[in-house]
Structure formats: structure tokens, C-alpha cells
Coordinates of C-alpha atoms and ligand atoms in Angstrom, one line a residue:
X1 CA 0.3 0.2 0.0
X2 CA 2.9 2.3 0.6
X3 CA 5.0 4.1 -2.8
X4 CA 7.0 7.1 -1.5
X5 CA 6.9 8.4 -5.4
X6 CA 2.9 8.8 -4.3
X7 CA 2.2 10.6 -1.0
X8 CA -0.7 9.0 0.7
X9 CA -1.4 11.2 4.1
X10 CA -2.7 14.4 2.3
X11 CA -5.7 15.5 4.1
X12 CA -7.0 16.0 7.5
X13 CA -9.4 13.1 8.7
X14 CA -11.3 12.1 11.8
X15 CA -11.8 8.6 11.4
X16 CA -8.2 6.7 11.4
X17 CA -8.4 3.3 12.4
X18 CA -6.4 1.5 14.8
X19 CA -4.6 -1.0 11.8
X20 CA -3.6 1.8 9.6
X21 CA -2.2 3.8 12.5
X22 CA 0.1 0.7 13.4
X23 CA 0.7 0.3 9.5
X24 CA 2.1 4.2 9.7
X25 CA 4.1 3.2 12.9
X26 CA 5.5 0.2 11.7
X27 CA 6.5 1.8 8.2
X28 CA 10.8 1.6 7.8
X29 CA 11.7 4.8 9.6
X30 CA 13.2 6.1 6.5
X31 CA 9.4 6.5 4.5
X32 CA 7.4 7.1 8.0
X33 CA 9.9 10.2 8.5
X34 CA 9.5 11.6 5.1
X35 CA 5.5 11.1 4.8
X36 CA 5.6 13.0 8.2
X37 CA 8.0 15.7 6.5
X38 CA 5.5 16.0 3.1
X39 CA 2.8 16.2 5.9
X40 CA 4.8 19.1 8.1
X41 CA 6.0 21.2 5.4
X42 CA 2.6 21.1 3.3
X43 CA 0.6 22.2 6.8
X44 CA 2.8 24.2 8.9
X45 CA 6.1 26.1 8.0
X46 CA 9.3 24.7 10.7
X47 CA 8.0 27.6 13.0
X48 CA 8.7 26.0 16.4
X49 CA 7.0 27.4 19.4
X50 CA 8.9 27.7 22.9
X51 CA 6.7 27.2 25.7
X52 CA 7.5 27.8 29.0
X53 CA 6.2 25.7 32.2
X54 CA 5.5 26.7 35.8
X55 CA 4.6 24.3 38.7
X56 CA 2.1 26.8 40.2
X57 CA 1.2 24.3 43.1
X58 CA 3.7 21.5 43.5
X59 CA 3.2 18.4 45.0
X60 CA 0.6 16.6 47.3
X61 CA -1.7 15.2 44.4
X62 CA -4.7 12.4 45.7
X63 CA -4.2 10.9 42.2
X64 CA -1.8 8.0 41.6
X65 CA -0.6 8.3 38.4
X66 CA 2.3 6.2 38.8
X67 CA 4.9 7.9 36.7
X68 CA 4.6 11.2 38.6
X69 CA 6.4 12.6 41.6
X70 CA 3.6 14.6 42.5
X71 CA 1.1 12.0 44.0
X72 CA 0.6 11.1 47.3
X73 CA 2.0 7.5 47.0
X74 CA 5.1 8.6 45.3
X75 CA 8.1 8.6 47.7
X76 CA 9.9 10.7 45.4
X77 CA 12.1 13.7 47.5
X78 CA 10.6 16.9 45.6
X79 CA 10.7 20.6 46.6
X80 CA 7.2 20.4 47.7
X81 CA 5.6 24.6 48.4
X82 CA 2.4 26.2 49.0
X83 CA 0.6 27.6 45.6
X84 CA 2.7 30.7 44.3
X85 CA 1.0 33.9 44.6
X86 CA -0.2 36.1 41.2
X87 CA 2.8 38.1 41.3
X88 CA 5.5 36.1 41.8
X89 CA 4.1 33.4 38.4
X90 CA 4.1 36.6 36.6
X91 CA 7.1 37.7 37.3
X92 CA 8.1 34.6 36.0
X93 CA 6.0 35.1 33.0
X94 CA 7.5 37.7 32.1
X95 CA 10.9 36.6 32.6
X96 CA 9.9 33.4 30.7
X97 CA 8.8 35.8 27.6
X98 CA 12.1 38.3 27.9
X99 CA 14.0 34.9 27.3
X100 CA 11.8 34.2 24.3
X101 CA 8.9 32.1 24.8
X102 CA 5.3 32.9 23.7
X103 CA 3.4 30.7 25.7
X104 CA 3.1 30.2 29.8
X105 CA 2.0 26.8 30.8
X106 CA 1.1 26.7 34.0
X107 CA 0.9 23.2 36.5
X108 CA -1.5 22.6 39.5
X109 CA -0.7 19.1 41.4
X110 CA -4.5 18.9 41.8
X111 CA -7.1 15.9 40.7
X112 CA -9.7 18.6 40.7
X113 CA -9.5 22.5 40.6
X114 CA -10.4 24.0 43.7
X115 CA -12.8 26.6 44.0
X116 CA -12.4 30.2 45.9
X117 CA -9.0 31.9 46.6
X118 CA -6.3 29.1 44.6
X119 CA -9.0 29.2 41.5
X120 CA -9.4 33.5 41.5
X121 CA -5.5 33.5 41.8
X122 CA -5.6 31.1 38.4
X123 CA -8.0 33.5 36.8
X124 CA -5.4 36.8 37.9
X125 CA -2.8 34.3 36.6
X126 CA -4.3 34.1 33.0
X127 CA -5.8 37.5 32.7
X128 CA -1.7 38.8 33.9
X129 CA 0.1 36.4 31.5
X130 CA -2.7 37.3 28.3
X131 CA -1.8 40.7 29.0
X132 CA 1.9 40.4 29.2
X133 CA 1.0 39.1 25.4
X134 CA 1.6 35.6 25.4
X135 CA -0.3 32.7 25.1
X136 CA -1.9 31.1 28.7
X137 CA -2.3 27.4 29.5
X138 CA -3.5 25.4 32.5
X139 CA -2.9 22.0 33.8
X140 CA -4.6 21.4 37.0
X141 CA -7.0 18.0 36.6
X142 CA -10.9 18.0 36.0
X143 CA -12.6 21.2 36.0
X144 CA -16.1 21.5 35.9
X145 CA -18.5 23.2 33.3
X146 CA -18.3 26.6 35.3
X147 CA -14.8 26.9 36.0
X148 CA -14.2 25.8 32.1
X149 CA -16.4 29.0 31.4
X150 CA -14.5 31.3 34.1
X151 CA -11.4 30.0 32.3
X152 CA -12.3 30.9 29.0
X153 CA -13.7 34.5 30.0
X154 CA -10.1 35.1 31.7
X155 CA -8.8 34.7 28.1
X156 CA -7.5 31.3 29.0
X157 CA -5.6 29.8 25.3
X158 CA -5.5 26.3 26.0
X159 CA -5.7 24.1 29.1
X160 CA -3.6 20.7 29.2
X161 CA -5.3 17.1 30.1
X162 CA -3.6 14.7 28.7
X163 CA -5.2 10.7 28.0
X164 CA -1.6 9.6 28.6
X165 CA -2.1 6.4 27.0
X166 CA -3.6 4.0 25.2
X167 CA -7.9 2.8 26.9
X168 CA -6.4 -0.6 27.7
X169 CA -3.2 -0.2 29.1
X170 CA -4.8 2.9 31.1
X171 CA -5.8 1.3 34.4
X172 CA -2.3 0.2 34.4
X173 CA -0.9 3.4 35.0
X174 CA -3.7 4.7 36.8
X175 CA -6.2 4.0 39.0
X176 CA -8.2 7.1 40.8
X177 CA -10.2 8.7 37.7
X178 CA -11.1 6.6 34.5
X179 CA -10.0 7.1 30.7
X180 CA -13.9 8.6 30.6
X181 CA -13.2 11.0 33.1
X182 CA -10.4 12.3 31.2
X183 CA -12.3 12.3 28.4
X184 CA -15.5 14.3 29.7
X185 CA -12.9 16.6 30.9
X186 CA -11.5 17.4 27.3
X187 CA -15.0 17.9 26.5
X188 CA -15.9 20.5 28.8
X189 CA -12.4 22.3 27.9
X190 CA -13.9 21.9 24.0
X191 CA -17.3 23.4 25.0
X192 CA -16.3 26.0 27.0
X193 CA -14.6 27.6 23.5
X194 CA -10.8 26.8 24.9
X195 CA -8.6 25.0 22.9
X196 CA -7.2 22.0 23.9
X197 CA -3.9 20.6 24.7
X198 CA -3.9 16.9 25.3
X199 CA -1.3 14.2 24.9
X200 CA 0.4 11.8 26.2
X201 CA 3.7 9.3 27.4
X202 CA 5.8 6.7 25.7
X203 CA 7.8 4.2 27.9
X204 CA 5.4 3.5 30.6
X205 CA 5.6 -0.2 29.4
X206 CA 3.0 0.3 27.0
X207 CA 3.3 -1.8 23.4
X208 CA 3.3 -0.5 20.1
X209 CA -0.5 -1.3 19.8
X210 CA -1.1 0.7 22.6
X211 CA 0.5 3.3 21.4
X212 CA -1.7 3.2 17.7
X213 CA -4.6 2.6 20.2
X214 CA -4.3 5.9 22.2
X215 CA -3.4 7.8 18.9
X216 CA -6.6 6.7 17.4
X217 CA -8.3 8.3 20.2
X218 CA -6.7 11.6 20.1
X219 CA -6.7 11.7 16.1
X220 CA -10.6 10.8 15.9
X221 CA -11.5 14.2 17.7
X222 CA -13.2 16.6 15.8
X223 CA -11.6 18.5 16.0
X224 CA -8.2 17.7 16.8
X225 CA -6.7 18.5 19.9
X226 CA -4.6 22.1 18.8
X227 CA -1.9 20.6 21.3
X228 CA -0.6 17.5 21.3
X229 CA 2.2 17.3 24.1
X230 CA 4.0 13.8 23.2
X231 CA 6.7 12.9 26.8
X232 CA 8.7 10.5 27.2
X233 CA 8.5 8.6 30.5
X234 CA 11.1 10.8 33.0
X235 CA 11.8 7.8 35.2
X236 CA 12.1 9.8 38.6
X237 CA 13.1 8.2 41.7
X238 CA 10.3 7.0 43.9
X239 CA 7.6 6.8 41.3
X240 CA 6.0 3.2 40.9
X241 CA 7.8 3.4 37.5
X242 CA 11.6 4.3 38.8
X243 CA 12.7 1.4 36.8
X244 CA 11.2 1.8 33.8
X245 CA 13.8 1.4 30.9
X246 CA 14.7 4.8 28.8
X247 CA 12.8 4.8 25.5
X248 CA 15.1 4.2 22.0
X249 CA 15.1 7.7 20.9
X250 CA 14.1 6.6 17.5
X251 CA 10.5 5.2 18.8
X252 CA 10.2 9.3 20.0
X253 CA 10.9 10.1 16.4
X254 CA 8.4 7.3 15.3
X255 CA 5.6 8.5 17.8
X256 CA 6.0 12.1 16.6
X257 CA 6.2 11.5 13.0
X258 CA 2.5 9.4 13.2
X259 CA 1.0 12.3 15.1
X260 CA 2.4 14.5 12.8
X261 CA 0.5 12.4 9.7
X262 CA -2.7 11.9 12.0
X263 CA -3.2 15.6 12.9
X264 CA -1.2 17.5 10.1
X265 CA -2.3 20.9 11.6
X266 CA -1.8 20.5 15.6
X267 CA 1.0 21.8 17.5
X268 CA 2.8 18.3 18.2
X269 CA 5.2 19.3 21.2
X270 CA 8.1 17.3 22.1
X271 CA 7.8 17.5 25.8
X272 CA 9.3 15.9 28.7
X273 CA 12.2 13.7 28.1
X274 CA 14.5 16.0 25.8
X275 CA 17.4 15.7 28.3
X276 CA 18.0 11.9 27.0
X277 CA 18.2 12.8 24.0
X278 CA 21.0 13.9 21.7
X279 CA 21.4 16.9 19.6
X280 CA 20.4 14.5 16.6
X281 CA 17.7 12.8 17.9
X282 CA 16.0 16.4 18.8
X283 CA 16.7 17.2 15.1
X284 CA 15.0 14.4 13.5
X285 CA 11.9 15.2 15.7
X286 CA 12.1 18.4 14.7
X287 CA 12.1 17.8 10.9
X288 CA 9.6 15.2 11.2
X289 CA 6.8 17.2 12.6
X290 CA 7.7 18.3 16.4
X291 CA 6.7 22.2 16.2
X292 CA 6.7 23.2 19.9
X293 CA 9.3 22.6 22.6
X294 CA 9.1 23.5 26.5
X295 CA 11.4 26.0 26.7
X296 CA 13.3 26.8 30.5
X297 CA 15.6 24.6 32.7
X298 CA 13.1 23.2 34.3
X299 CA 9.7 21.1 33.9
X300 CA 7.5 20.6 36.8
X301 CA 9.7 18.9 39.0
X302 CA 12.4 17.9 36.5
X303 CA 15.3 19.4 34.8
X304 CA 15.0 20.7 30.9
X305 CA 17.7 21.6 28.7
X306 CA 18.9 25.3 29.6
X307 CA 17.5 28.7 27.0
X308 CA 20.9 28.8 25.9
X309 CA 21.0 25.2 24.2
X310 CA 17.9 25.5 23.1
X311 CA 18.0 28.7 21.0
X312 CA 21.5 27.7 19.7
X313 CA 19.9 23.9 18.6
X314 CA 17.2 26.1 16.8
X315 CA 19.4 28.7 15.1
X316 CA 22.1 26.1 14.0
X317 CA 19.1 24.1 12.5
X318 CA 17.9 27.5 10.6
X319 CA 14.6 26.4 12.2
X320 CA 12.8 29.7 12.9
X321 CA 11.5 30.5 16.6
X322 CA 8.3 32.5 18.4
X323 CA 9.1 36.2 17.9
X324 CA 10.4 35.6 13.9
X325 CA 7.1 34.3 13.6
X326 CA 5.6 37.5 12.1
X327 CA 8.8 37.6 9.6
X328 CA 8.1 33.5 8.2
X329 CA 5.5 34.4 5.5
X330 CA 7.3 32.4 2.9
X331 CA 4.6 29.7 2.4
X332 CA 6.3 26.4 1.3
X333 CA 5.2 24.5 -1.3
X334 CA 6.3 21.2 -1.5
X335 CA 4.8 17.6 -3.3
Ligands
SAM1 N1 -2.4 17.2 37.5 C1 -1.8 18.1 36.1 C2 -3.4 16.2 35.3 O1 -2.6 15.7 35.7 O2 -3.7 16.8 34.5 C3 -1.7 18.2 35.6 C4 0.0 18.2 35.9 S1 0.8 16.8 35.0 C5 2.3 16.5 35.8 C6 0.6 16.9 33.0 C7 0.7 15.8 32.7 O3 2.3 15.2 32.9 C8 0.7 13.9 32.8 O4 -0.3 13.7 32.1 C9 1.6 13.4 32.1 O5 1.5 13.4 30.6 C10 3.2 14.5 31.9 N2 3.8 13.9 33.3 C11 4.0 14.0 34.7 N3 5.4 13.4 34.8 C12 5.4 12.9 33.7 C13 7.0 12.3 33.9 N4 7.4 11.6 35.0 N5 7.2 12.1 32.6 C14 6.6 11.8 31.1 N6 5.9 12.8 31.5 C15 5.0 13.4 32.9
DTB2 C1 2.6 17.7 29.4 O1 2.5 17.2 28.6 N1 3.9 17.8 29.7 C2 4.4 18.6 30.8 C3 3.1 19.5 30.8 N2 2.3 18.7 30.0 C4 3.0 20.2 32.3 C5 4.8 18.5 32.0 C6 6.3 17.0 32.1 C7 6.8 17.0 33.4 C8 7.7 15.7 33.7 C9 8.1 15.7 34.8 C10 8.1 16.9 36.1 O2 8.9 18.1 35.5 O3 7.8 16.6 36.8
SF4_3 FE1 -1.7 14.7 40.1 FE2 -1.2 15.5 37.7 FE3 0.4 14.2 39.1 FE4 -1.6 13.0 38.3 S1 0.4 13.2 36.8 S2 -0.5 12.5 40.2 S3 -3.2 14.1 38.6 S4 -0.1 16.0 39.6

């Protein structure tokens, strides 16, 4: 069925089947990368969005996600602190903007959004980030319709809530909330008119079928999530998955390339785990579809490459990022 002179993946579809996705994931890598690049050049312009991440409320979460250092079920030693105040968060957003970020993502280690002062502060943070001229993203667990509307009215650009893995593998990883809970949360976000940021993790012990099944759920959402973070597990000491083996970087490239083919216009974010990827592996991810990275020395509880290293990497390969977006109006015709 695959013929490299006849590019078959050029449409936006919402009816992908697991079997087709498996075939894509299992293509010879060199062909998969080529197909993904065709799609990427057709729908995007090799512009990478720099998104900075900040943990507003760290640790003490009631969920049992077995990869996470912030769960009360983990024995990880993390710097837990009370929720940061609005002013401190906005100072951090401003600093990220000065480094060149144009999206600021804020995380709360919650099972679901807490009403009262913490939520009012969250709304203030969203407004403040938007006033800085940045996109604002929040990840804080489950939410109600009313909370989603309030976040939309505060100007929230996107809400991150990941499916993490396939419906079949999910219960090996989390037992305190269901896959359906996650889908319901995503629907609430969508209904409130907020962009959806929804992705997952590879390296949890899942197989290729699980990866296909996870991508099937995402790529059958209509519209596709505007943002799809693909994380590779950071095996944190003290978590249930501390002994998991680091995935091979070629698997990350496959996953990014497949996500690009299935969701041509989405921002595919090369997320956690970049410190374990060589410069060359990251370049291949960017070449075959990733168009965003987390930018800044820290993720939530783990480290990330430095601002300087990332800027150098992007400059070295000639990829345009954020501030230069407006100068990038050259449409690449490639087919
Ligand atoms: N509590 C909120 C929630 O779960 O939606 C927000 C924060 S949570 C840390 C956001 C996402 O980060 C998770 O869904 C997971 O996909 C990713 N993540 C967390 N820990 C990770 C790790 N050790 N390695 C890779 N990805 C991780
Ligand atoms: C996402 O998918 N990855 C980011 C963001 N969304 C919130 C979080 C990665 C966390 C990595 C582990 C840590 O730093 O604790
Ligand atoms: Fe809590 Fe989110 Fe960590 Fe799960 S991933 S334990 S919900 S902070």
C-alpha cells in the first residue's frame, strides 16, 4: 500500500483506524520520516513555538499516576511548596517572555480545580499572562463547566489534560480516575471554547498497539486537539515507574512522525524527556513534525535543557521560533 512516490497522507481526517495507525507506526523509519515531513511542510512552516512551564502548586496530589513525583503515593523527594502567588507567577512569565517564550503554561498538582482563593488566583494569573501578550495554558486536573467558562472568560488559550496512554493500558498506570473522566474533562474544555492540549507519554511499558490505540483516540477527535504534547517517561526515583527503561530515541521519532501525519495542523510538542535525547535525535523530531518544545531549565519537578542550549540548537538548524513568526510568511510548496 505504501509507495514513496505517491504520498498518501495529505488530508485532514477524523476517521483513522487503529490498524492503519499501526501500519504508519511500523513503516520503515526512513519512509515514515519522509511522509511526515511532506505533511509537515504542507501544513506548517518549520516554525517552533517555545512554551515555558511553571509549577504553581507542586506535590501533594491525590491521584495515583504511577509516573508522577507529585502524587501522594510516590516516595519522590521533591521541593513541595504552597501555591505561588499571582505576582511571583507573572514575574516568572515576564522573564520567560524576555527569553523568547510566547506561551506560558502553569501547572497545579490537583485531582481537580479547587474553588475559592486558589481558583481566583488562577484566573488572575491567566489574565496577567494574556496581558503580557503571551498565550496562557493551564493544567490543573478535572474541572466543571462553570470553571471552564470562567477560564475562557479570563482569556485562557488552552487547557492541558492528557490521556497519557491507550484506553486498554490506562488502568495499569492510574486507578484513581478513569479514561472516561479524562475524556469528559477534555469535552468540557472544548465546549467552553478553550483550545485543547492533550497528549501522552511513551515508555510506560505500553506496546506498539497501545500507542496506535492512544493515537486513534486523539486523531478521531473532531476537531483535533490544537496541541498534542508527546512526552517520553522521565523515570523519577520514588515513583512506581522508577525502574522503567529509557525508550530508544527512534521510538520518539516514530511517535512524533505518526502524530504529525494523523493530526497535520496540531502543534506537536516534543515535551518531557528531551534531556535524554541527543541533539541529533531532537533535530529528527523537529524535522518530522514536532513544532513546539518546553523552553526553560525546569519542567515541573525535573530539569530541561537550558534556554541558551535550545536557542543555539534552533539557530544551528535554521528553524524559526516565536518572535520571528511574523517574518515567516514564505509559503513552502513542496509536493
Ligand atoms: N495534575 C494535572 C493533570 O494530571 O492533568 C496536571 C499536571 S500533570 C504533571 C501533566 C502531564 O505531565 C501528565 O498528564 C503526564 O502526561 C505528564 N507527566 C507527568 N510526569 C511525567 C514524567 N515523569 N514523565 C513524562 N511525563 C510526565
Ligand atoms: C505535558 O504533557 N508535559 C508537561 C506539561 N504537559 C504539563 C509536564 C512534564 C512533566 C515532566 C515531569 C516533571 O517535571 O515532574
Ligand atoms: Fe496528580 Fe497530575 Fe501528577 Fe497525576 S500527573 S499525580 S493528576 S499532578
